[in-house]
Coordinates of C-alpha atoms in Angstrom, one line a residue:
V541 CA -7.5 21.1 9.3
G542 CA -4.4 22.0 11.2
G543 CA -2.5 18.8 10.4
V544 CA -4.7 16.6 12.6
A545 CA -5.9 14.3 9.8
P546 CA -3.0 11.9 8.9
P547 CA -0.8 13.2 6.2
P548 CA -1.6 12.1 2.6
S549 CA 0.6 9.0 2.9
I550 CA 0.3 5.4 4.0
P551 CA 1.5 5.2 7.6
Q552 CA 2.0 1.4 7.3
P553 CA 1.3 0.0 3.8
P554 CA -0.2 -3.5 3.6
I555 CA 3.1 -4.8 2.4
R556 CA 4.0 -4.9 6.1
S557 CA 1.4 -7.7 6.5
T558 CA 3.1 -10.9 7.5
T559 CA 1.3 -12.7 4.8
W560 CA 2.5 -10.3 2.0
R561 CA 6.0 -9.5 3.0
P562 CA 7.8 -12.8 2.3
H563 CA 6.6 -12.6 -1.3
L564 CA 7.8 -9.1 -2.1
S565 CA 11.3 -7.8 -2.7
Q566 CA 10.5 -5.1 -5.3
V567 CA 7.4 -3.0 -5.7
G568 CA 6.4 0.1 -7.7
I569 CA 4.5 3.3 -7.0
V570 CA 2.9 5.5 -9.7
H571 CA 1.8 8.8 -8.3
L572 CA 0.5 12.3 -9.2
A573 CA 3.2 14.9 -9.7
D574 CA 1.8 17.2 -6.9
S575 CA 2.4 17.7 -3.2
Y576 CA -0.2 15.0 -2.4
G577 CA 1.3 12.4 -4.6
Q578 CA 4.9 13.2 -3.6
A579 CA 4.1 13.0 0.1
Y580 CA 2.4 9.7 -0.4
A581 CA 5.4 8.3 -2.4
E582 CA 8.0 9.4 0.1
S583 CA 6.1 7.7 3.0
F584 CA 5.6 4.6 0.9
I585 CA 9.3 4.4 -0.1
D586 CA 10.4 5.0 3.6
N587 CA 8.2 2.1 4.8
C588 CA 9.5 -0.2 2.1
A589 CA 13.1 0.7 2.9
D590 CA 12.4 -0.3 6.5
L591 CA 11.5 -3.8 5.1
G592 CA 14.5 -3.9 2.8
M593 CA 12.3 -3.6 -0.3
E594 CA 13.3 -1.8 -3.4
V595 CA 10.8 0.7 -4.9
V596 CA 10.5 1.7 -8.5
S597 CA 8.8 5.1 -8.5
K598 CA 7.4 7.2 -11.4
Q599 CA 5.1 10.3 -11.3
F600 CA 2.6 11.6 -13.9
G601 CA 0.7 14.7 -14.6
F602 CA -3.0 15.2 -13.8
N603 CA -5.2 14.6 -16.9
N604 CA -2.1 14.0 -19.0
E605 CA -2.4 10.8 -20.9
A606 CA 1.1 11.0 -22.4
S607 CA 2.7 11.1 -19.0
I608 CA 0.5 8.3 -17.7
D609 CA 1.8 6.2 -20.7
V610 CA 5.4 7.0 -19.7
A611 CA 4.8 6.0 -16.1
L612 CA 3.1 2.7 -16.9
Y613 CA 5.6 1.7 -19.6
F614 CA 8.3 2.5 -17.0
M615 CA 6.7 0.0 -14.6
K616 CA 6.4 -2.5 -17.5
K617 CA 10.1 -2.1 -18.4
N618 CA 11.0 -2.7 -14.8
R619 CA 8.8 -5.9 -14.7
I620 CA 6.8 -4.6 -11.7
N621 CA 3.9 -6.9 -10.8
V622 CA 2.8 -5.1 -7.5
M623 CA 2.3 -1.4 -7.5
M624 CA 0.8 1.4 -5.4
V625 CA -1.3 3.9 -7.4
V626 CA -1.9 7.4 -6.1
M627 CA -4.3 9.3 -8.3
F628 CA -7.8 10.8 -8.6
D629 CA -11.0 9.4 -10.3
D630 CA -10.5 11.8 -13.2
D631 CA -7.7 9.7 -14.7
I632 CA -8.8 6.2 -13.6
E633 CA -10.5 4.9 -16.7
Y634 CA -7.6 5.8 -19.1
F635 CA -5.1 4.6 -16.5
I636 CA -6.7 1.2 -16.1
A637 CA -7.3 0.8 -19.8
K638 CA -3.7 1.5 -20.7
A639 CA -2.4 -0.7 -17.9
N640 CA -4.6 -3.6 -19.2
E641 CA -3.4 -3.0 -22.7
I642 CA 0.3 -3.4 -21.9
G643 CA -0.2 -6.3 -19.5
L644 CA 0.0 -4.7 -16.1
L645 CA -3.3 -6.3 -15.0
G646 CA -4.6 -9.8 -14.7
P647 CA -3.4 -12.9 -12.8
G648 CA 0.0 -12.4 -11.2
K649 CA -0.5 -8.6 -11.1
M650 CA -1.7 -6.3 -8.4
M651 CA -2.6 -2.6 -7.9
V652 CA -3.2 -1.0 -4.5
F653 CA -5.0 2.3 -4.7
S654 CA -4.9 5.3 -2.3
D655 CA -8.2 6.5 -0.9
A656 CA -8.3 9.3 -3.5
V657 CA -9.6 6.6 -6.0
S658 CA -13.2 5.8 -5.1
I659 CA -14.7 2.3 -5.3
G660 CA -17.5 4.0 -7.3
A661 CA -15.1 5.0 -10.0
L662 CA -13.7 1.4 -10.2
S663 CA -17.2 -0.1 -10.3
A664 CA -18.1 2.2 -13.2
L665 CA -15.3 0.9 -15.4
P666 CA -16.2 -1.3 -18.4
M667 CA -16.8 -5.0 -17.4
D668 CA -13.6 -6.2 -19.1
L669 CA -11.5 -3.7 -17.1
Q670 CA -13.2 -4.5 -13.8
N671 CA -12.5 -8.2 -14.5
A672 CA -8.8 -7.5 -15.2
L673 CA -8.6 -5.3 -12.1
S674 CA -10.1 -7.9 -9.8
G675 CA -7.9 -8.6 -6.8
A676 CA -6.8 -5.0 -6.4
G677 CA -6.7 -3.2 -3.0
R678 CA -7.6 0.2 -1.7
V679 CA -6.1 1.6 1.5
L680 CA -7.9 4.3 3.4
P681 CA -7.8 6.0 6.8
V682 CA -10.8 5.3 9.0
G683 CA -12.2 8.1 11.0
C684 CA -15.3 7.5 13.2
V685 CA -14.0 4.2 14.5
N686 CA -16.7 1.5 14.2
G687 CA -18.9 4.2 12.5
E688 CA -19.6 5.8 15.9
T689 CA -19.7 9.6 16.3
G690 CA -21.2 10.6 19.6
V691 CA -22.8 13.7 21.1
L692 CA -19.7 15.9 20.7
F693 CA -19.3 15.1 17.1
D694 CA -23.0 15.6 16.3
H695 CA -22.8 19.0 18.1
F696 CA -19.8 19.9 16.1
R697 CA -21.6 19.2 12.8
S698 CA -24.2 21.7 13.9
F699 CA -21.6 24.5 13.4
A700 CA -22.6 24.3 9.7
S701 CA -25.5 26.6 10.5
K702 CA -23.2 29.3 11.9
S703 CA -22.1 32.3 9.9
Q704 CA -18.5 32.9 8.7
S705 CA -18.4 36.1 10.9
W706 CA -19.4 34.1 13.9
L707 CA -16.6 31.6 13.3
D708 CA -14.1 34.4 12.6
L709 CA -14.9 36.2 15.9
R710 CA -14.9 33.2 18.2
L711 CA -12.4 30.8 16.5
N712 CA -10.4 32.1 13.5
S713 CA -9.0 35.2 15.2
R714 CA -7.1 32.8 17.5
M715 CA -5.6 30.6 14.8
P716 CA -1.7 30.6 14.6
Y717 CA -1.7 31.0 10.8
E718 CA -3.8 33.1 8.5
D719 CA -4.7 30.1 6.3
W720 CA -5.9 28.0 9.2
K721 CA -9.5 29.1 8.9
L722 CA -12.7 27.3 9.8
T723 CA -15.7 27.7 7.5
P724 CA -19.3 26.5 7.8
E725 CA -18.6 24.3 4.7
L726 CA -16.2 22.2 6.8
M727 CA -19.2 20.8 8.7
E728 CA -21.6 20.5 5.8
D729 CA -23.3 17.1 5.2
Y730 CA -21.6 16.6 1.9
Y731 CA -18.4 15.6 3.7
D732 CA -18.0 11.9 4.2
V733 CA -18.3 10.8 7.8
D734 CA -14.7 9.6 7.8
V735 CA -13.4 13.0 6.6
S736 CA -15.7 14.9 9.0
C737 CA -14.3 12.9 11.9
Y738 CA -10.8 14.1 11.1
V739 CA -12.1 17.7 10.8
Y740 CA -13.7 17.2 14.2
D741 CA -10.4 16.1 15.7
A742 CA -8.7 19.1 14.2
V743 CA -11.1 21.5 15.8
M744 CA -10.9 19.6 19.1
A745 CA -7.1 19.9 19.1
Q746 CA -7.4 23.7 18.3
G747 CA -9.8 24.1 21.2
I748 CA -7.6 22.2 23.7
A749 CA -4.6 24.3 22.6
A750 CA -6.6 27.5 23.0
C751 CA -7.7 26.5 26.5
D752 CA -4.1 25.5 27.5
S753 CA -2.8 28.8 26.1
Y754 CA -5.4 30.9 28.0
A755 CA -4.6 29.0 31.2
Q756 CA -0.9 29.7 31.1
Y757 CA -0.6 33.1 29.3
G758 CA -4.0 34.7 29.7
A759 CA -6.3 36.2 27.0
D760 CA -3.4 37.9 25.2
Y761 CA -1.4 34.8 24.3
T762 CA 0.6 35.0 21.1
R763 CA 0.4 32.8 18.1
A764 CA 3.8 31.3 18.8
Q765 CA 2.6 30.4 22.3
Y766 CA -0.6 28.9 20.9
L767 CA 1.4 26.8 18.3
E768 CA 3.6 25.5 21.1
K769 CA 0.5 24.3 23.0
L770 CA -1.0 22.8 19.9
Q771 CA 2.1 20.6 19.2
A772 CA 1.9 19.4 22.8
V773 CA -1.8 18.3 22.5
E774 CA -2.5 14.6 23.2
F775 CA -6.0 13.1 23.6
D776 CA -8.0 10.0 22.9
S777 CA -10.5 10.8 20.2
G778 CA -13.9 9.1 20.1
A779 CA -13.7 9.7 16.3
S780 CA -10.4 8.6 14.9
G781 CA -8.1 7.2 17.6
R782 CA -5.5 8.8 19.7
V783 CA -4.3 12.3 18.6
E784 CA -0.6 13.0 19.0
F785 CA 1.7 15.3 17.1
D786 CA 5.1 14.7 15.6
S787 CA 7.5 17.3 17.0
A788 CA 9.7 17.2 13.9
T789 CA 6.9 17.8 11.3
G790 CA 4.0 19.3 13.3
N791 CA 1.7 16.7 11.7
R792 CA -0.4 14.2 13.6
R793 CA 1.6 11.0 14.2
K794 CA 0.8 8.5 11.4
D795 CA 1.0 5.4 13.5
T796 CA -1.9 6.3 15.9
G797 CA -4.6 6.3 13.3
Y798 CA -6.8 3.4 12.0
Y799 CA -6.7 2.1 8.4
V800 CA -8.5 -0.5 6.4
L801 CA -7.8 -2.4 3.1
Q802 CA -10.6 -2.9 0.7
N803 CA -10.4 -5.8 -1.7
F804 CA -11.9 -5.0 -5.2
L805 CA -13.4 -8.2 -6.6
F806 CA -15.4 -8.9 -9.8
D807 CA -17.8 -11.8 -10.2
V808 CA -17.9 -12.9 -13.8
S809 CA -21.0 -15.0 -13.2
D810 CA -23.3 -12.1 -12.6
E811 CA -21.0 -9.3 -13.8
S812 CA -20.9 -7.5 -10.5
S813 CA -18.2 -6.0 -8.4
S814 CA -17.7 -5.6 -4.6
A815 CA -15.1 -4.1 -2.3
P816 CA -15.3 -5.9 1.1
I817 CA -12.8 -4.9 3.8
K818 CA -10.2 -7.6 3.9
G819 CA -7.5 -5.9 5.9
T820 CA -7.3 -3.7 9.0
W821 CA -4.5 -1.7 10.7
N822 CA -4.4 -0.5 14.3
P823 CA -1.5 0.8 16.3
S824 CA -1.2 -2.2 18.6
G825 CA -1.8 -5.1 16.3
G826 CA -0.5 -3.9 12.9
W827 CA -2.0 -5.2 9.7
D828 CA -4.3 -8.2 9.5
T829 CA -5.0 -9.0 5.8
S830 CA -6.3 -12.6 6.2
G831 CA -9.0 -13.4 3.7
F832 CA -7.6 -11.0 1.0
V833 CA -8.1 -12.5 -2.5
F834 CA -5.5 -11.7 -5.2
S835 CA -5.8 -11.5 -8.9
D836 CA -5.3 -15.2 -9.5
G837 CA -8.2 -16.0 -7.1
T838 CA -5.9 -17.3 -4.3
G839 CA -4.7 -15.8 -1.0
S840 CA -1.1 -15.8 -2.1
P841 CA 0.4 -12.5 -3.3
P842 CA 2.0 -12.3 -6.8
A843 CA 5.7 -12.4 -7.3
S844 CA 7.4 -8.9 -7.1
V845 CA 8.6 -8.9 -10.6
E846 CA 7.9 -10.8 -13.8
P847 CA 10.5 -13.5 -14.5
V848 CA 12.1 -13.2 -17.9
D849 CA 14.6 -15.5 -19.8
Y850 CA 16.8 -12.9 -21.5
S851 CA 19.0 -15.7 -23.0
V852 CA 16.6 -16.2 -25.8
C853 CA 17.9 -13.0 -27.4
G854 CA 21.3 -13.3 -29.1
P855 CA 23.9 -10.7 -29.9
G856 CA 22.5 -7.6 -31.6
F857 CA 19.1 -8.1 -30.0
F858 CA 17.3 -7.2 -26.7
Y859 CA 14.2 -8.6 -24.9
D860 CA 11.2 -6.2 -25.3
L861 CA 9.4 -6.3 -22.0
V862 CA 6.3 -4.8 -23.5
L863 CA 6.0 -7.0 -26.6
K864 CA 7.6 -10.0 -24.9
T865 CA 9.8 -10.8 -27.8
C866 CA 13.3 -10.1 -29.1
G867 CA 13.9 -6.8 -30.9
A868 CA 16.8 -5.7 -33.0
C869 CA 19.1 -3.0 -31.7
S870 CA 18.7 0.2 -33.6
P871 CA 21.6 2.0 -35.4
G872 CA 23.8 3.7 -32.9
T873 CA 23.4 0.9 -30.3
W874 CA 24.7 -2.6 -29.7
S875 CA 24.1 -5.7 -27.6
A876 CA 26.0 -8.8 -26.6
G877 CA 22.7 -10.5 -26.1
G878 CA 20.9 -11.8 -23.0
T879 CA 19.6 -8.4 -21.9
D880 CA 16.5 -6.2 -22.0
Q881 CA 18.2 -3.2 -23.5
C882 CA 20.7 -2.2 -26.1
I883 CA 23.6 0.1 -25.3
V884 CA 24.5 3.3 -27.1
C885 CA 27.9 3.0 -28.7
G886 CA 30.8 4.5 -26.7
A887 CA 33.3 7.2 -27.5
G888 CA 35.2 6.6 -30.8
T889 CA 32.6 4.1 -32.1
F890 CA 29.4 3.9 -34.2
S891 CA 27.0 1.3 -35.7
E892 CA 25.3 2.1 -39.0
A893 CA 23.2 -1.0 -39.3
G894 CA 20.7 -2.4 -36.9
A895 CA 21.2 -5.6 -34.8
A896 CA 24.9 -4.8 -34.1
A897 CA 26.7 -7.1 -31.8
T898 CA 29.6 -4.6 -31.5
C899 CA 30.2 -1.1 -32.6
T900 CA 32.6 -0.1 -35.4
R901 CA 35.7 2.0 -34.4
C902 CA 36.3 5.3 -36.1
A903 CA 39.3 5.2 -38.4
A904 CA 42.7 6.6 -37.4
G905 CA 42.8 10.3 -38.1
F906 CA 39.2 10.6 -36.9
S907 CA 37.6 10.9 -33.4
L908 CA 34.1 10.8 -31.7
S909 CA 33.9 12.4 -28.3
D910 CA 30.4 11.5 -27.1
N911 CA 30.5 8.5 -24.8
S912 CA 27.2 6.6 -25.0
G913 CA 25.3 9.8 -24.5
V914 CA 23.3 10.6 -27.7
L915 CA 22.3 7.8 -30.0
T916 CA 22.2 10.0 -33.1
L917 CA 25.9 10.8 -32.6
H918 CA 26.8 7.1 -33.1
D919 CA 24.5 5.9 -36.0
S920 CA 26.8 6.8 -39.0
A921 CA 30.4 6.8 -40.0
E922 CA 30.0 10.5 -40.7
D923 CA 29.7 11.0 -36.9
C924 CA 33.4 10.4 -36.8
T925 CA 35.1 13.8 -37.0
S926 CA 38.3 14.3 -39.0
C927 CA 41.2 15.6 -36.9
E928 CA 41.5 19.4 -37.5
A929 CA 44.7 20.9 -38.8
G930 CA 47.5 20.8 -36.2
K931 CA 46.1 17.6 -34.6
Y932 CA 46.4 13.9 -35.2
V933 CA 45.5 10.4 -33.9
N934 CA 47.2 7.3 -35.0
T935 CA 44.8 4.7 -33.5
S936 CA 41.2 3.7 -34.4
G937 CA 38.3 4.2 -32.0
A938 CA 39.7 7.4 -30.6
P939 CA 37.6 9.8 -28.4
A940 CA 39.7 12.8 -29.3
C941 CA 42.6 13.9 -31.5
H942 CA 46.0 15.0 -30.1
K943 CA 47.7 18.3 -30.6
C944 CA 50.9 18.1 -32.7
P945 CA 54.1 18.4 -30.7
K946 CA 55.9 21.7 -30.6
T947 CA 57.3 22.8 -34.0
Y948 CA 55.1 20.2 -35.7
D949 CA 51.9 20.8 -37.8
S950 CA 49.6 18.7 -39.9
P951 CA 46.8 18.9 -42.4
P952 CA 43.3 17.8 -41.4
G953 CA 42.6 14.0 -40.9
Q954 CA 46.1 12.9 -40.2
I955 CA 47.5 9.9 -38.3
R956 CA 50.8 11.7 -37.6
C957 CA 52.3 15.1 -37.8
T958 CA 54.4 15.4 -41.0
W959 CA 54.2 19.2 -41.4
C960 CA 56.3 21.7 -39.6
E961 CA 55.6 25.2 -38.2
K962 CA 57.1 28.2 -40.0
L963 CA 60.9 28.6 -39.5
Y964 CA 61.1 24.7 -39.5
F965 CA 61.3 22.0 -42.1
F966 CA 60.6 18.3 -42.1
N967 CA 63.9 16.4 -42.2
D968 CA 63.3 13.2 -44.1
N969 CA 66.5 11.7 -42.7
T970 CA 65.3 11.9 -39.0
A971 CA 61.5 12.4 -39.5
T972 CA 61.7 15.5 -37.3
C973 CA 61.0 19.1 -37.7
D974 CA 64.4 20.9 -37.7
S975 CA 65.3 24.5 -37.5
C976 CA 65.7 26.2 -40.8
P977 CA 69.3 26.1 -42.0
D978 CA 71.3 29.3 -42.4
H979 CA 70.9 31.2 -45.7
A980 CA 67.4 29.8 -46.3
T981 CA 63.7 30.5 -45.6
C982 CA 61.4 27.8 -44.3
P983 CA 57.7 28.4 -45.0
G984 CA 56.5 25.6 -42.7
R985 CA 54.0 22.8 -43.5
D986 CA 55.7 20.3 -46.0
G987 CA 57.9 22.9 -47.6
K988 CA 61.7 22.4 -48.0
P989 CA 64.2 25.2 -47.1
I990 CA 64.2 27.8 -49.9
P991 CA 67.8 29.0 -50.4
D992 CA 68.5 32.7 -50.2
E993 CA 70.1 34.7 -53.1
G994 CA 73.5 33.3 -53.9
Y995 CA 72.7 29.8 -52.4
W996 CA 71.4 26.5 -53.7
A997 CA 70.2 23.1 -52.4
S998 CA 70.2 19.6 -53.9
Y999 CA 66.4 19.0 -54.0
G1000 CA 67.1 16.2 -56.4
S1001 CA 68.4 14.2 -53.4
V1002 CA 66.1 13.9 -50.4
E1003 CA 69.0 13.2 -48.1
Q1004 CA 70.7 16.4 -49.2
A1005 CA 67.7 18.7 -49.5
H1006 CA 68.3 20.4 -46.1
I1007 CA 71.9 21.3 -47.0
V1008 CA 72.3 24.8 -48.5
Y1009 CA 75.4 25.6 -50.6
E1010 CA 76.8 28.9 -51.6
C1011 CA 76.9 29.7 -55.4
H1012 CA 80.4 30.7 -56.2
T1013 CA 79.5 31.8 -59.7
G1014 CA 77.3 34.6 -58.2
T1015 CA 74.6 34.1 -60.8
C1016 CA 71.7 33.3 -58.4
T1017 CA 69.2 36.1 -57.5
G1018 CA 67.1 34.1 -55.0
G1019 CA 63.3 34.2 -54.9
G1020 CA 60.7 31.6 -55.8
D1021 CA 61.3 28.3 -57.4
T1022 CA 59.7 29.4 -60.7
D1023 CA 62.0 32.4 -61.2
S1024 CA 64.0 31.4 -64.3
R1025 CA 66.3 34.3 -63.7
C1026 CA 67.6 32.6 -60.5
W1027 CA 67.6 29.0 -61.2
V1028 CA 68.5 26.9 -64.1
T1029 CA 66.0 24.3 -63.0
A1030 CA 63.0 24.4 -60.7
N1031 CA 64.5 22.4 -57.9
Y1032 CA 67.2 24.8 -56.8
S1033 CA 69.8 22.3 -57.8
K1034 CA 72.0 24.6 -59.9
C1035 CA 73.1 28.2 -59.8

């Protein structure tokens, strides 16, 4: 309808009421994951930000019970008592039943519904759910102020008898966009009077813009010229208040409409429900919510969030906001106590048993790189990875192993590098990898220098193993340490 009906968002939510605002510092909004729900949520969050209120927001999918569960448990986890709900009637019974099941309804709780949820759907809920919901609110825009329509509006509704071709010829051919198209169905009687009043204002705005365009540009005005005139339209509507447009968005200004707040109430004595109007908004006076009855039967709003004494839960435990009791931390997590959640172990640590107050550090020679990211990477000692060959770590709880220094090497799982690269040998005297001595071959790793043909080394003495001597007798032939033709003994100690 050309953006004349207020956008699907609350222009001024009832939290702005002077009787509500002092009680609320944090509120929630649960909304459909579509353009309607997103626009509503963004406007709600903006209004709350103006008041310095924090908003916990979660979306859910249409007819998707699993995502509704996630959204409601998210509100529960954040201890939200007061929440805005943007949804359609299709999901309302499951939504309310689940909310009641996990303790989001009843005294001290409150839901405020958008106008997409009908009072009829709420009144059709089982009696126990209506009783739990009592004290809820429903915000809706009000077209047809005071229920009055007038001669022009009644004439407008008569367009329902016109054909589509008649509308196309006289109106739709002038619309600035192809999808801005009037149909006879827009004026049919099945539209609620409130909705029809906004449709009426939309058509009135189009007509004024068309007249202004014709007056300035003649009959051949362009769509761009028409749109320019439409955005400049201002008039007092007998249907829904003053019509003005936001130059930034092209939508009707939200603060010039009229809104009401219905109060859903359930009477246990005769098992009946009602939804009297207990709040009104107008551009000049703001919200008046005097007389609104909350879930505890009083006129005082509930606290923003549910108070919790976390101190009852000691180390290794957390406070379960859904079950309202202490629960043990699962393997892979830990807690120092006094909190509502356990923490996944950090890099280099793990916890194999439940109810861990701290995490166990991986042993030296092992590492674990994940830093509190994936629980299943911290729930077993086997999650600690042995340092690969050529690397080491000499401290416990390491996030990574270090590469051995130049000329050094190591087998897997080492706390230091005691092997050497080829052409080097490990000198036990200095604990360093030294260059291979002359007249010898160094295979690397933990091997000692192997004397060439005609040379020998005193392997029987660690301190002398790196010194290569020439065999004066000339009896050595060199080669491996098992070659009996070369060496008298297997340790190269004689020629």
